[in-house]
Amino acid sequence: MTDKGLLLIISGFSGTGKGTVVNKLLTDFDDSYAVSVSATTRDPREGERDGVDYFFKTTEEFELMIENNELIEHACYVKNYYGTPRKFVEDKLDEGKNVILEIEIQGALDVKKLYPDCVLIFLLPPDVPELERRLKGRGSESDSVVKERLYRAVVEVEFAYKYDYLVINDDLDKCCKEIDTIVSAEKLNTKRNTVFIDNIEKELKGTFA
Ligand code: 5GP
């Protein structure tokens, strides 16, 4: 069966816990997942490290990456550029790793056009009061920022229909197991295994030669 990795895109509202889910997938299913580190022009937040959380770039550096075709996709989000470096993703897929992109919706839909085999997962909170609680619980967000994020969620939820799967992040363990189950099922999908079927067919025909 296919030994190529799967390209997995995870999007969701601010406050759904995407980062926590991705970190848990990396630790619980250690060798099978790799996460892409994006390039961005936004300033690092406290504790963020260059090359670990993001590749922090100037606008000129970022635009040069676009020009040199080094990014699979890029988008402008809250006045900053964000983009996915191509080489890491393609190398890891060839190595058989499932590569996770934790990116916003426009970028996700662009990647789907370029890599139709990728799988889009939309992460949802269990309900709206819990989303509000999580946004407020971050402590660093003012009421107006929380409102702004909820308003953005109203716009973003429309796009959930364009995703392949919805996963609810209520219980973290369950959520990660569900994502891993989706990945396992997708890898058994017939369309990803046509070479395997062709080989069996050839072998079978060979028995009559
Ligand atoms: P933050 O600034 O909070 O780290 O990220 C803001 C948004 O940018 C999040 O929705 C995150 O998923 C998205 N994002 C991060 N990296 C990329 C990327 O490479 N491409 C796109 N399109 N979005 C990204």
JSON list of C-alpha atoms and ligand atoms in Angstrom, two decimals:
[
{"chain": "A", "resi": 1, "resn": "MET", "atom": "CA", "xyz": [0.00, 0.00, 0.00]},
{"chain": "A", "resi": 2, "resn": "THR", "atom": "CA", "xyz": [1.05, 3.64, -0.32]},
{"chain": "A", "resi": 3, "resn": "ASP", "atom": "CA", "xyz": [4.11, 4.61, 1.67]},
{"chain": "A", "resi": 4, "resn": "LYS", "atom": "CA", "xyz": [3.80, 8.29, 0.84]},
{"chain": "A", "resi": 5, "resn": "GLY", "atom": "CA", "xyz": [2.77, 10.53, 3.70]},
{"chain": "A", "resi": 6, "resn": "LEU", "atom": "CA", "xyz": [-0.55, 12.32, 3.82]},
{"chain": "A", "resi": 7, "resn": "LEU", "atom": "CA", "xyz": [-0.84, 16.10, 3.73]},
{"chain": "A", "resi": 8, "resn": "LEU", "atom": "CA", "xyz": [-3.16, 17.09, 6.54]},
{"chain": "A", "resi": 9, "resn": "ILE", "atom": "CA", "xyz": [-4.47, 20.59, 7.02]},
{"chain": "A", "resi": 10, "resn": "ILE", "atom": "CA", "xyz": [-5.97, 21.69, 10.29]},
{"chain": "A", "resi": 11, "resn": "SER", "atom": "CA", "xyz": [-7.91, 24.95, 10.53]},
{"chain": "A", "resi": 12, "resn": "GLY", "atom": "CA", "xyz": [-10.36, 26.31, 13.05]},
{"chain": "A", "resi": 13, "resn": "PHE", "atom": "CA", "xyz": [-11.39, 29.39, 14.98]},
{"chain": "A", "resi": 14, "resn": "SER", "atom": "CA", "xyz": [-8.98, 31.10, 17.29]},
{"chain": "A", "resi": 15, "resn": "GLY", "atom": "CA", "xyz": [-9.48, 29.37, 20.65]},
{"chain": "A", "resi": 16, "resn": "THR", "atom": "CA", "xyz": [-10.30, 25.86, 19.39]},
{"chain": "A", "resi": 17, "resn": "GLY", "atom": "CA", "xyz": [-6.93, 24.54, 20.57]},
{"chain": "A", "resi": 18, "resn": "LYS", "atom": "CA", "xyz": [-5.30, 23.80, 17.19]},
{"chain": "A", "resi": 19, "resn": "GLY", "atom": "CA", "xyz": [-1.78, 24.20, 18.57]},
{"chain": "A", "resi": 20, "resn": "THR", "atom": "CA", "xyz": [-2.45, 21.85, 21.49]},
{"chain": "A", "resi": 21, "resn": "VAL", "atom": "CA", "xyz": [-3.96, 19.24, 19.18]},
{"chain": "A", "resi": 22, "resn": "VAL", "atom": "CA", "xyz": [-1.01, 19.42, 16.77]},
{"chain": "A", "resi": 23, "resn": "ASN", "atom": "CA", "xyz": [1.51, 19.09, 19.62]},
{"chain": "A", "resi": 24, "resn": "LYS", "atom": "CA", "xyz": [-0.29, 16.05, 20.97]},
{"chain": "A", "resi": 25, "resn": "LEU", "atom": "CA", "xyz": [-0.37, 14.39, 17.54]},
{"chain": "A", "resi": 26, "resn": "LEU", "atom": "CA", "xyz": [3.40, 14.89, 17.36]},
{"chain": "A", "resi": 27, "resn": "THR", "atom": "CA", "xyz": [4.06, 13.40, 20.79]},
{"chain": "A", "resi": 28, "resn": "ASP", "atom": "CA", "xyz": [1.47, 10.59, 20.86]},
{"chain": "A", "resi": 29, "resn": "PHE", "atom": "CA", "xyz": [2.10, 9.26, 17.35]},
{"chain": "A", "resi": 30, "resn": "ASP", "atom": "CA", "xyz": [5.75, 10.29, 17.38]},
{"chain": "A", "resi": 31, "resn": "ASP", "atom": "CA", "xyz": [7.22, 9.07, 14.16]},
{"chain": "A", "resi": 32, "resn": "SER", "atom": "CA", "xyz": [4.29, 9.30, 11.82]},
{"chain": "A", "resi": 33, "resn": "TYR", "atom": "CA", "xyz": [3.66, 13.07, 11.91]},
{"chain": "A", "resi": 34, "resn": "ALA", "atom": "CA", "xyz": [5.72, 16.14, 11.07]},
{"chain": "A", "resi": 35, "resn": "VAL", "atom": "CA", "xyz": [4.54, 19.71, 11.40]},
{"chain": "A", "resi": 36, "resn": "SER", "atom": "CA", "xyz": [5.40, 22.40, 8.91]},
{"chain": "A", "resi": 37, "resn": "VAL", "atom": "CA", "xyz": [6.90, 25.59, 10.36]},
{"chain": "A", "resi": 38, "resn": "SER", "atom": "CA", "xyz": [5.44, 28.61, 8.55]},
{"chain": "A", "resi": 39, "resn": "ALA", "atom": "CA", "xyz": [7.15, 31.82, 7.56]},
{"chain": "A", "resi": 40, "resn": "THR", "atom": "CA", "xyz": [5.55, 35.04, 8.77]},
{"chain": "A", "resi": 41, "resn": "THR", "atom": "CA", "xyz": [6.15, 38.77, 8.84]},
{"chain": "A", "resi": 42, "resn": "ARG", "atom": "CA", "xyz": [4.44, 39.21, 12.22]},
{"chain": "A", "resi": 43, "resn": "ASP", "atom": "CA", "xyz": [6.57, 39.97, 15.28]},
{"chain": "A", "resi": 44, "resn": "PRO", "atom": "CA", "xyz": [7.47, 37.07, 17.57]},
{"chain": "A", "resi": 45, "resn": "ARG", "atom": "CA", "xyz": [5.32, 36.78, 20.71]},
{"chain": "A", "resi": 46, "resn": "GLU", "atom": "CA", "xyz": [6.92, 36.22, 24.07]},
{"chain": "A", "resi": 47, "resn": "GLY", "atom": "CA", "xyz": [8.58, 32.80, 24.19]},
{"chain": "A", "resi": 48, "resn": "GLU", "atom": "CA", "xyz": [8.35, 32.16, 20.44]},
{"chain": "A", "resi": 49, "resn": "ARG", "atom": "CA", "xyz": [11.55, 30.98, 18.76]},
{"chain": "A", "resi": 50, "resn": "ASP", "atom": "CA", "xyz": [12.68, 31.54, 15.18]},
{"chain": "A", "resi": 51, "resn": "GLY", "atom": "CA", "xyz": [12.69, 28.26, 13.25]},
{"chain": "A", "resi": 52, "resn": "VAL", "atom": "CA", "xyz": [10.56, 26.52, 15.89]},
{"chain": "A", "resi": 53, "resn": "ASP", "atom": "CA", "xyz": [7.29, 28.45, 16.08]},
{"chain": "A", "resi": 54, "resn": "TYR", "atom": "CA", "xyz": [7.75, 30.38, 12.85]},
{"chain": "A", "resi": 55, "resn": "PHE", "atom": "CA", "xyz": [10.47, 31.56, 10.51]},
{"chain": "A", "resi": 56, "resn": "PHE", "atom": "CA", "xyz": [10.24, 35.29, 11.27]},
{"chain": "A", "resi": 57, "resn": "LYS", "atom": "CA", "xyz": [10.88, 37.33, 8.12]},
{"chain": "A", "resi": 58, "resn": "THR", "atom": "CA", "xyz": [10.90, 40.94, 7.01]},
{"chain": "A", "resi": 59, "resn": "THR", "atom": "CA", "xyz": [8.37, 41.86, 4.33]},
{"chain": "A", "resi": 60, "resn": "GLU", "atom": "CA", "xyz": [11.22, 42.05, 1.79]},
{"chain": "A", "resi": 61, "resn": "GLU", "atom": "CA", "xyz": [12.47, 38.56, 2.72]},
{"chain": "A", "resi": 62, "resn": "PHE", "atom": "CA", "xyz": [8.95, 37.18, 2.56]},
{"chain": "A", "resi": 63, "resn": "GLU", "atom": "CA", "xyz": [8.27, 38.71, -0.85]},
{"chain": "A", "resi": 64, "resn": "LEU", "atom": "CA", "xyz": [11.53, 37.22, -2.12]},
{"chain": "A", "resi": 65, "resn": "MET", "atom": "CA", "xyz": [10.35, 33.77, -0.95]},
{"chain": "A", "resi": 66, "resn": "ILE", "atom": "CA", "xyz": [7.13, 34.29, -2.95]},
{"chain": "A", "resi": 67, "resn": "GLU", "atom": "CA", "xyz": [9.12, 35.39, -6.00]},
{"chain": "A", "resi": 68, "resn": "ASN", "atom": "CA", "xyz": [11.42, 32.35, -5.79]},
{"chain": "A", "resi": 69, "resn": "ASN", "atom": "CA", "xyz": [8.44, 30.01, -5.57]},
{"chain": "A", "resi": 70, "resn": "GLU", "atom": "CA", "xyz": [9.61, 28.78, -2.16]},
{"chain": "A", "resi": 71, "resn": "LEU", "atom": "CA", "xyz": [6.09, 28.80, -0.68]},
{"chain": "A", "resi": 72, "resn": "ILE", "atom": "CA", "xyz": [3.25, 26.37, -1.38]},
{"chain": "A", "resi": 73, "resn": "GLU", "atom": "CA", "xyz": [0.74, 29.03, -0.38]},
{"chain": "A", "resi": 74, "resn": "HIS", "atom": "CA", "xyz": [0.64, 32.32, 1.40]},
{"chain": "A", "resi": 75, "resn": "ALA", "atom": "CA", "xyz": [-2.04, 34.56, 2.80]},
{"chain": "A", "resi": 76, "resn": "CYS", "atom": "CA", "xyz": [-2.38, 37.92, 4.44]},
{"chain": "A", "resi": 77, "resn": "TYR", "atom": "CA", "xyz": [-3.94, 37.62, 7.89]},
{"chain": "A", "resi": 78, "resn": "VAL", "atom": "CA", "xyz": [-4.42, 40.60, 10.22]},
{"chain": "A", "resi": 79, "resn": "LYS", "atom": "CA", "xyz": [-2.03, 42.71, 8.10]},
{"chain": "A", "resi": 80, "resn": "ASN", "atom": "CA", "xyz": [0.80, 40.15, 8.13]},
{"chain": "A", "resi": 81, "resn": "TYR", "atom": "CA", "xyz": [1.99, 37.59, 5.63]},
{"chain": "A", "resi": 82, "resn": "TYR", "atom": "CA", "xyz": [1.94, 33.89, 6.52]},
{"chain": "A", "resi": 83, "resn": "GLY", "atom": "CA", "xyz": [3.16, 31.12, 4.22]},
{"chain": "A", "resi": 84, "resn": "THR", "atom": "CA", "xyz": [4.11, 27.46, 4.02]},
{"chain": "A", "resi": 85, "resn": "PRO", "atom": "CA", "xyz": [7.66, 26.64, 2.86]},
{"chain": "A", "resi": 86, "resn": "ARG", "atom": "CA", "xyz": [7.55, 24.10, 0.04]},
{"chain": "A", "resi": 87, "resn": "LYS", "atom": "CA", "xyz": [10.75, 22.09, 0.51]},
{"chain": "A", "resi": 88, "resn": "PHE", "atom": "CA", "xyz": [10.09, 20.79, 4.03]},
{"chain": "A", "resi": 89, "resn": "VAL", "atom": "CA", "xyz": [6.58, 19.64, 3.11]},
{"chain": "A", "resi": 90, "resn": "GLU", "atom": "CA", "xyz": [7.63, 17.81, -0.04]},
{"chain": "A", "resi": 91, "resn": "ASP", "atom": "CA", "xyz": [10.69, 16.18, 1.58]},
{"chain": "A", "resi": 92, "resn": "LYS", "atom": "CA", "xyz": [8.68, 14.89, 4.56]},
{"chain": "A", "resi": 93, "resn": "LEU", "atom": "CA", "xyz": [5.86, 13.56, 2.36]},
{"chain": "A", "resi": 94, "resn": "ASP", "atom": "CA", "xyz": [8.47, 11.64, 0.33]},
{"chain": "A", "resi": 95, "resn": "GLU", "atom": "CA", "xyz": [9.89, 10.24, 3.59]},
{"chain": "A", "resi": 96, "resn": "GLY", "atom": "CA", "xyz": [6.42, 8.88, 4.38]},
{"chain": "A", "resi": 97, "resn": "LYS", "atom": "CA", "xyz": [5.56, 11.33, 7.15]},
{"chain": "A", "resi": 98, "resn": "ASN", "atom": "CA", "xyz": [2.06, 12.75, 7.50]},
{"chain": "A", "resi": 99, "resn": "VAL", "atom": "CA", "xyz": [2.67, 16.46, 7.27]},
{"chain": "A", "resi": 100, "resn": "ILE", "atom": "CA", "xyz": [0.43, 18.78, 9.27]},
{"chain": "A", "resi": 101, "resn": "LEU", "atom": "CA", "xyz": [-0.21, 22.37, 8.20]},
{"chain": "A", "resi": 102, "resn": "GLU", "atom": "CA", "xyz": [-1.96, 24.47, 10.84]},
{"chain": "A", "resi": 103, "resn": "ILE", "atom": "CA", "xyz": [-3.11, 27.31, 8.63]},
{"chain": "A", "resi": 104, "resn": "GLU", "atom": "CA", "xyz": [-6.03, 29.66, 8.08]},
{"chain": "A", "resi": 105, "resn": "ILE", "atom": "CA", "xyz": [-8.86, 28.98, 5.65]},
{"chain": "A", "resi": 106, "resn": "GLN", "atom": "CA", "xyz": [-7.77, 30.82, 2.50]},
{"chain": "A", "resi": 107, "resn": "GLY", "atom": "CA", "xyz": [-4.37, 29.11, 2.58]},
{"chain": "A", "resi": 108, "resn": "ALA", "atom": "CA", "xyz": [-6.03, 25.75, 3.23]},
{"chain": "A", "resi": 109, "resn": "LEU", "atom": "CA", "xyz": [-8.28, 26.09, 0.18]},
{"chain": "A", "resi": 110, "resn": "ASP", "atom": "CA", "xyz": [-5.31, 27.14, -1.96]},
{"chain": "A", "resi": 111, "resn": "VAL", "atom": "CA", "xyz": [-3.36, 24.04, -0.86]},
{"chain": "A", "resi": 112, "resn": "LYS", "atom": "CA", "xyz": [-6.37, 21.84, -1.75]},
{"chain": "A", "resi": 113, "resn": "LYS", "atom": "CA", "xyz": [-6.23, 23.17, -5.33]},
{"chain": "A", "resi": 114, "resn": "LEU", "atom": "CA", "xyz": [-2.52, 22.42, -5.59]},
{"chain": "A", "resi": 115, "resn": "TYR", "atom": "CA", "xyz": [-2.60, 19.08, -3.75]},
{"chain": "A", "resi": 116, "resn": "PRO", "atom": "CA", "xyz": [-6.09, 17.63, -4.31]},
{"chain": "A", "resi": 117, "resn": "ASP", "atom": "CA", "xyz": [-5.08, 14.54, -2.31]},
{"chain": "A", "resi": 118, "resn": "CYS", "atom": "CA", "xyz": [-4.64, 16.53, 0.88]},
{"chain": "A", "resi": 119, "resn": "VAL", "atom": "CA", "xyz": [-7.17, 16.18, 3.69]},
{"chain": "A", "resi": 120, "resn": "LEU", "atom": "CA", "xyz": [-8.81, 19.25, 5.25]},
{"chain": "A", "resi": 121, "resn": "ILE", "atom": "CA", "xyz": [-9.91, 19.04, 8.87]},
{"chain": "A", "resi": 122, "resn": "PHE", "atom": "CA", "xyz": [-11.95, 21.77, 10.50]},
{"chain": "A", "resi": 123, "resn": "LEU", "atom": "CA", "xyz": [-11.56, 21.79, 14.25]},
{"chain": "A", "resi": 124, "resn": "LEU", "atom": "CA", "xyz": [-14.57, 23.00, 16.25]},
{"chain": "A", "resi": 125, "resn": "PRO", "atom": "CA", "xyz": [-15.13, 23.79, 19.92]},
{"chain": "A", "resi": 126, "resn": "PRO", "atom": "CA", "xyz": [-17.89, 21.74, 21.62]},
{"chain": "A", "resi": 127, "resn": "ASP", "atom": "CA", "xyz": [-20.10, 24.85, 21.82]},
{"chain": "A", "resi": 128, "resn": "VAL", "atom": "CA", "xyz": [-19.96, 28.64, 21.71]},
{"chain": "A", "resi": 129, "resn": "PRO", "atom": "CA", "xyz": [-19.90, 29.30, 25.50]},
{"chain": "A", "resi": 130, "resn": "GLU", "atom": "CA", "xyz": [-16.87, 26.99, 25.72]},
{"chain": "A", "resi": 131, "resn": "LEU", "atom": "CA", "xyz": [-15.19, 28.87, 22.86]},
{"chain": "A", "resi": 132, "resn": "GLU", "atom": "CA", "xyz": [-15.78, 32.15, 24.71]},
{"chain": "A", "resi": 133, "resn": "ARG", "atom": "CA", "xyz": [-14.47, 30.61, 27.93]},
{"chain": "A", "resi": 134, "resn": "ARG", "atom": "CA", "xyz": [-11.29, 29.44, 26.18]},
{"chain": "A", "resi": 135, "resn": "LEU", "atom": "CA", "xyz": [-10.71, 32.81, 24.54]},
{"chain": "A", "resi": 136, "resn": "LYS", "atom": "CA", "xyz": [-11.19, 34.65, 27.84]},
{"chain": "A", "resi": 137, "resn": "GLY", "atom": "CA", "xyz": [-9.14, 32.02, 29.69]},
{"chain": "A", "resi": 138, "resn": "ARG", "atom": "CA", "xyz": [-6.05, 32.99, 27.75]},
{"chain": "A", "resi": 139, "resn": "GLY", "atom": "CA", "xyz": [-5.95, 35.98, 30.09]},
{"chain": "A", "resi": 140, "resn": "SER", "atom": "CA", "xyz": [-4.01, 38.10, 27.64]},
{"chain": "A", "resi": 141, "resn": "GLU", "atom": "CA", "xyz": [-7.04, 39.00, 25.54]},
{"chain": "A", "resi": 142, "resn": "SER", "atom": "CA", "xyz": [-9.16, 42.07, 26.22]},
{"chain": "A", "resi": 143, "resn": "ASP", "atom": "CA", "xyz": [-12.96, 41.90, 25.86]},
{"chain": "A", "resi": 144, "resn": "SER", "atom": "CA", "xyz": [-12.74, 43.68, 22.51]},
{"chain": "A", "resi": 145, "resn": "VAL", "atom": "CA", "xyz": [-10.19, 41.15, 21.19]},
{"chain": "A", "resi": 146, "resn": "VAL", "atom": "CA", "xyz": [-12.43, 38.28, 22.34]},
{"chain": "A", "resi": 147, "resn": "LYS", "atom": "CA", "xyz": [-15.37, 39.91, 20.54]},
{"chain": "A", "resi": 148, "resn": "GLU", "atom": "CA", "xyz": [-13.26, 40.40, 17.42]},
{"chain": "A", "resi": 149, "resn": "ARG", "atom": "CA", "xyz": [-12.25, 36.70, 17.41]},
{"chain": "A", "resi": 150, "resn": "LEU", "atom": "CA", "xyz": [-15.87, 35.63, 17.86]},
{"chain": "A", "resi": 151, "resn": "TYR", "atom": "CA", "xyz": [-16.87, 37.90, 15.00]},
{"chain": "A", "resi": 152, "resn": "ARG", "atom": "CA", "xyz": [-14.17, 36.34, 12.81]},
{"chain": "A", "resi": 153, "resn": "ALA", "atom": "CA", "xyz": [-15.53, 32.88, 13.77]},
{"chain": "A", "resi": 154, "resn": "VAL", "atom": "CA", "xyz": [-18.94, 33.89, 12.38]},
{"chain": "A", "resi": 155, "resn": "VAL", "atom": "CA", "xyz": [-17.29, 34.53, 9.01]},
{"chain": "A", "resi": 156, "resn": "GLU", "atom": "CA", "xyz": [-15.07, 31.44, 9.16]},
{"chain": "A", "resi": 157, "resn": "VAL", "atom": "CA", "xyz": [-17.80, 28.95, 10.04]},
{"chain": "A", "resi": 158, "resn": "GLU", "atom": "CA", "xyz": [-19.28, 29.39, 6.54]},
{"chain": "A", "resi": 159, "resn": "PHE", "atom": "CA", "xyz": [-16.17, 27.72, 5.15]},
{"chain": "A", "resi": 160, "resn": "ALA", "atom": "CA", "xyz": [-16.52, 24.58, 7.27]},
{"chain": "A", "resi": 161, "resn": "TYR", "atom": "CA", "xyz": [-18.58, 23.11, 4.39]},
{"chain": "A", "resi": 162, "resn": "LYS", "atom": "CA", "xyz": [-15.52, 23.15, 2.16]},
{"chain": "A", "resi": 163, "resn": "TYR", "atom": "CA", "xyz": [-13.55, 20.94, 4.55]},
{"chain": "A", "resi": 164, "resn": "ASP", "atom": "CA", "xyz": [-13.42, 17.13, 4.35]},
{"chain": "A", "resi": 165, "resn": "TYR", "atom": "CA", "xyz": [-13.93, 16.43, 8.05]},
{"chain": "A", "resi": 166, "resn": "LEU", "atom": "CA", "xyz": [-15.15, 18.15, 11.19]},
{"chain": "A", "resi": 167, "resn": "VAL", "atom": "CA", "xyz": [-13.54, 17.20, 14.47]},
{"chain": "A", "resi": 168, "resn": "ILE", "atom": "CA", "xyz": [-14.73, 18.54, 17.81]},
{"chain": "A", "resi": 169, "resn": "ASN", "atom": "CA", "xyz": [-12.06, 19.38, 20.32]},
{"chain": "A", "resi": 170, "resn": "ASP", "atom": "CA", "xyz": [-13.88, 18.59, 23.54]},
{"chain": "A", "resi": 171, "resn": "ASP", "atom": "CA", "xyz": [-11.77, 15.78, 24.95]},
{"chain": "A", "resi": 172, "resn": "LEU", "atom": "CA", "xyz": [-8.19, 16.25, 23.68]},
{"chain": "A", "resi": 173, "resn": "ASP", "atom": "CA", "xyz": [-7.34, 12.52, 23.66]},
{"chain": "A", "resi": 174, "resn": "LYS", "atom": "CA", "xyz": [-10.49, 11.63, 21.75]},
{"chain": "A", "resi": 175, "resn": "CYS", "atom": "CA", "xyz": [-9.96, 14.48, 19.30]},
{"chain": "A", "resi": 176, "resn": "CYS", "atom": "CA", "xyz": [-6.41, 13.35, 18.45]},
{"chain": "A", "resi": 177, "resn": "LYS", "atom": "CA", "xyz": [-7.45, 9.71, 18.13]},
{"chain": "A", "resi": 178, "resn": "GLU", "atom": "CA", "xyz": [-10.21, 10.74, 15.74]},
{"chain": "A", "resi": 179, "resn": "ILE", "atom": "CA", "xyz": [-7.75, 12.68, 13.60]},
{"chain": "A", "resi": 180, "resn": "ASP", "atom": "CA", "xyz": [-5.36, 9.72, 13.53]},
{"chain": "A", "resi": 181, "resn": "THR", "atom": "CA", "xyz": [-8.27, 7.44, 12.55]},
{"chain": "A", "resi": 182, "resn": "ILE", "atom": "CA", "xyz": [-9.14, 9.77, 9.66]},
{"chain": "A", "resi": 183, "resn": "VAL", "atom": "CA", "xyz": [-5.51, 9.64, 8.51]},
{"chain": "A", "resi": 184, "resn": "SER", "atom": "CA", "xyz": [-5.41, 5.82, 8.72]},
{"chain": "A", "resi": 185, "resn": "ALA", "atom": "CA", "xyz": [-8.68, 5.48, 6.77]},
{"chain": "A", "resi": 186, "resn": "GLU", "atom": "CA", "xyz": [-7.57, 7.98, 4.13]},
{"chain": "A", "resi": 187, "resn": "LYS", "atom": "CA", "xyz": [-4.36, 6.03, 3.55]},
{"chain": "A", "resi": 188, "resn": "LEU", "atom": "CA", "xyz": [-6.43, 2.95, 2.76]},
{"chain": "A", "resi": 189, "resn": "ASN", "atom": "CA", "xyz": [-8.55, 4.90, 0.27]},
{"chain": "A", "resi": 190, "resn": "THR", "atom": "CA", "xyz": [-8.62, 3.20, -3.12]},
{"chain": "A", "resi": 191, "resn": "LYS", "atom": "CA", "xyz": [-7.56, 6.34, -5.01]},
{"chain": "A", "resi": 192, "resn": "ARG", "atom": "CA", "xyz": [-4.29, 6.48, -3.05]},
{"chain": "A", "resi": 193, "resn": "ASN", "atom": "CA", "xyz": [-3.49, 2.87, -3.81]},
{"chain": "A", "resi": 194, "resn": "THR", "atom": "CA", "xyz": [-3.97, 2.45, -7.53]},
{"chain": "A", "resi": 195, "resn": "VAL", "atom": "CA", "xyz": [-0.34, 1.35, -8.02]},
{"chain": "A", "resi": 196, "resn": "PHE", "atom": "CA", "xyz": [-0.88, -1.45, -5.51]},
{"chain": "A", "resi": 197, "resn": "ILE", "atom": "CA", "xyz": [-4.02, -2.61, -7.34]},
{"chain": "A", "resi": 198, "resn": "ASP", "atom": "CA", "xyz": [-2.22, -2.45, -10.72]},
{"chain": "A", "resi": 199, "resn": "ASN", "atom": "CA", "xyz": [0.60, -4.60, -9.36]},
{"chain": "A", "resi": 200, "resn": "ILE", "atom": "CA", "xyz": [-1.81, -7.22, -8.01]},
{"chain": "A", "resi": 201, "resn": "GLU", "atom": "CA", "xyz": [-3.57, -7.23, -11.37]},
{"chain": "A", "resi": 202, "resn": "LYS", "atom": "CA", "xyz": [-0.28, -7.78, -13.20]},
{"chain": "A", "resi": 203, "resn": "GLU", "atom": "CA", "xyz": [0.70, -10.57, -10.82]},
{"chain": "A", "resi": 204, "resn": "LEU", "atom": "CA", "xyz": [-2.66, -12.26, -11.23]},
{"chain": "A", "resi": 205, "resn": "LYS", "atom": "CA", "xyz": [-2.46, -12.06, -15.01]},
{"chain": "A", "resi": 206, "resn": "GLY", "atom": "CA", "xyz": [1.08, -13.45, -14.78]},
{"chain": "A", "resi": 207, "resn": "THR", "atom": "CA", "xyz": [-0.25, -16.65, -13.25]},
{"chain": "A", "resi": 208, "resn": "PHE", "atom": "CA", "xyz": [-2.06, -17.33, -16.57]},
{"chain": "A", "resi": 209, "resn": "ALA", "atom": "CA", "xyz": [0.91, -16.49, -18.79]},
{"chain": "B", "resi": 1, "resn": "5GP", "atom": "P1", "xyz": [-0.91, 33.47, 14.76]},
{"chain": "B", "resi": 1, "resn": "5GP", "atom": "O1", "xyz": [-0.41, 34.82, 14.41]},
{"chain": "B", "resi": 1, "resn": "5GP", "atom": "O2", "xyz": [-1.97, 33.53, 15.84]},
{"chain": "B", "resi": 1, "resn": "5GP", "atom": "O3", "xyz": [0.21, 32.52, 15.10]},
{"chain": "B", "resi": 1, "resn": "5GP", "atom": "O4", "xyz": [-1.63, 32.86, 13.47]},
{"chain": "B", "resi": 1, "resn": "5GP", "atom": "C1", "xyz": [-2.67, 33.54, 12.86]},
{"chain": "B", "resi": 1, "resn": "5GP", "atom": "C2", "xyz": [-3.34, 32.64, 11.82]},
{"chain": "B", "resi": 1, "resn": "5GP", "atom": "O5", "xyz": [-2.41, 32.35, 10.76]},
{"chain": "B", "resi": 1, "resn": "5GP", "atom": "C3", "xyz": [-3.79, 31.28, 12.38]},
{"chain": "B", "resi": 1, "resn": "5GP", "atom": "O6", "xyz": [-5.12, 31.04, 11.89]},
{"chain": "B", "resi": 1, "resn": "5GP", "atom": "C4", "xyz": [-2.83, 30.30, 11.77]},
{"chain": "B", "resi": 1, "resn": "5GP", "atom": "O7", "xyz": [-3.44, 29.02, 11.57]},
{"chain": "B", "resi": 1, "resn": "5GP", "atom": "C5", "xyz": [-2.52, 30.98, 10.44]},
{"chain": "B", "resi": 1, "resn": "5GP", "atom": "N1", "xyz": [-1.28, 30.54, 9.82]},
{"chain": "B", "resi": 1, "resn": "5GP", "atom": "C6", "xyz": [-0.13, 30.17, 10.42]},
{"chain": "B", "resi": 1, "resn": "5GP", "atom": "N2", "xyz": [0.78, 29.81, 9.51]},
{"chain": "B", "resi": 1, "resn": "5GP", "atom": "C7", "xyz": [0.20, 29.94, 8.29]},
{"chain": "B", "resi": 1, "resn": "5GP", "atom": "C8", "xyz": [0.63, 29.69, 6.95]},
{"chain": "B", "resi": 1, "resn": "5GP", "atom": "O8", "xyz": [1.74, 29.26, 6.66]},
{"chain": "B", "resi": 1, "resn": "5GP", "atom": "N3", "xyz": [-0.25, 29.96, 5.95]},
{"chain": "B", "resi": 1, "resn": "5GP", "atom": "C9", "xyz": [-1.51, 30.42, 6.20]},
{"chain": "B", "resi": 1, "resn": "5GP", "atom": "N4", "xyz": [-2.31, 30.61, 5.15]},
{"chain": "B", "resi": 1, "resn": "5GP", "atom": "N5", "xyz": [-1.96, 30.65, 7.46]},
{"chain": "B", "resi": 1, "resn": "5GP", "atom": "C10", "xyz": [-1.11, 30.41, 8.49]}
]
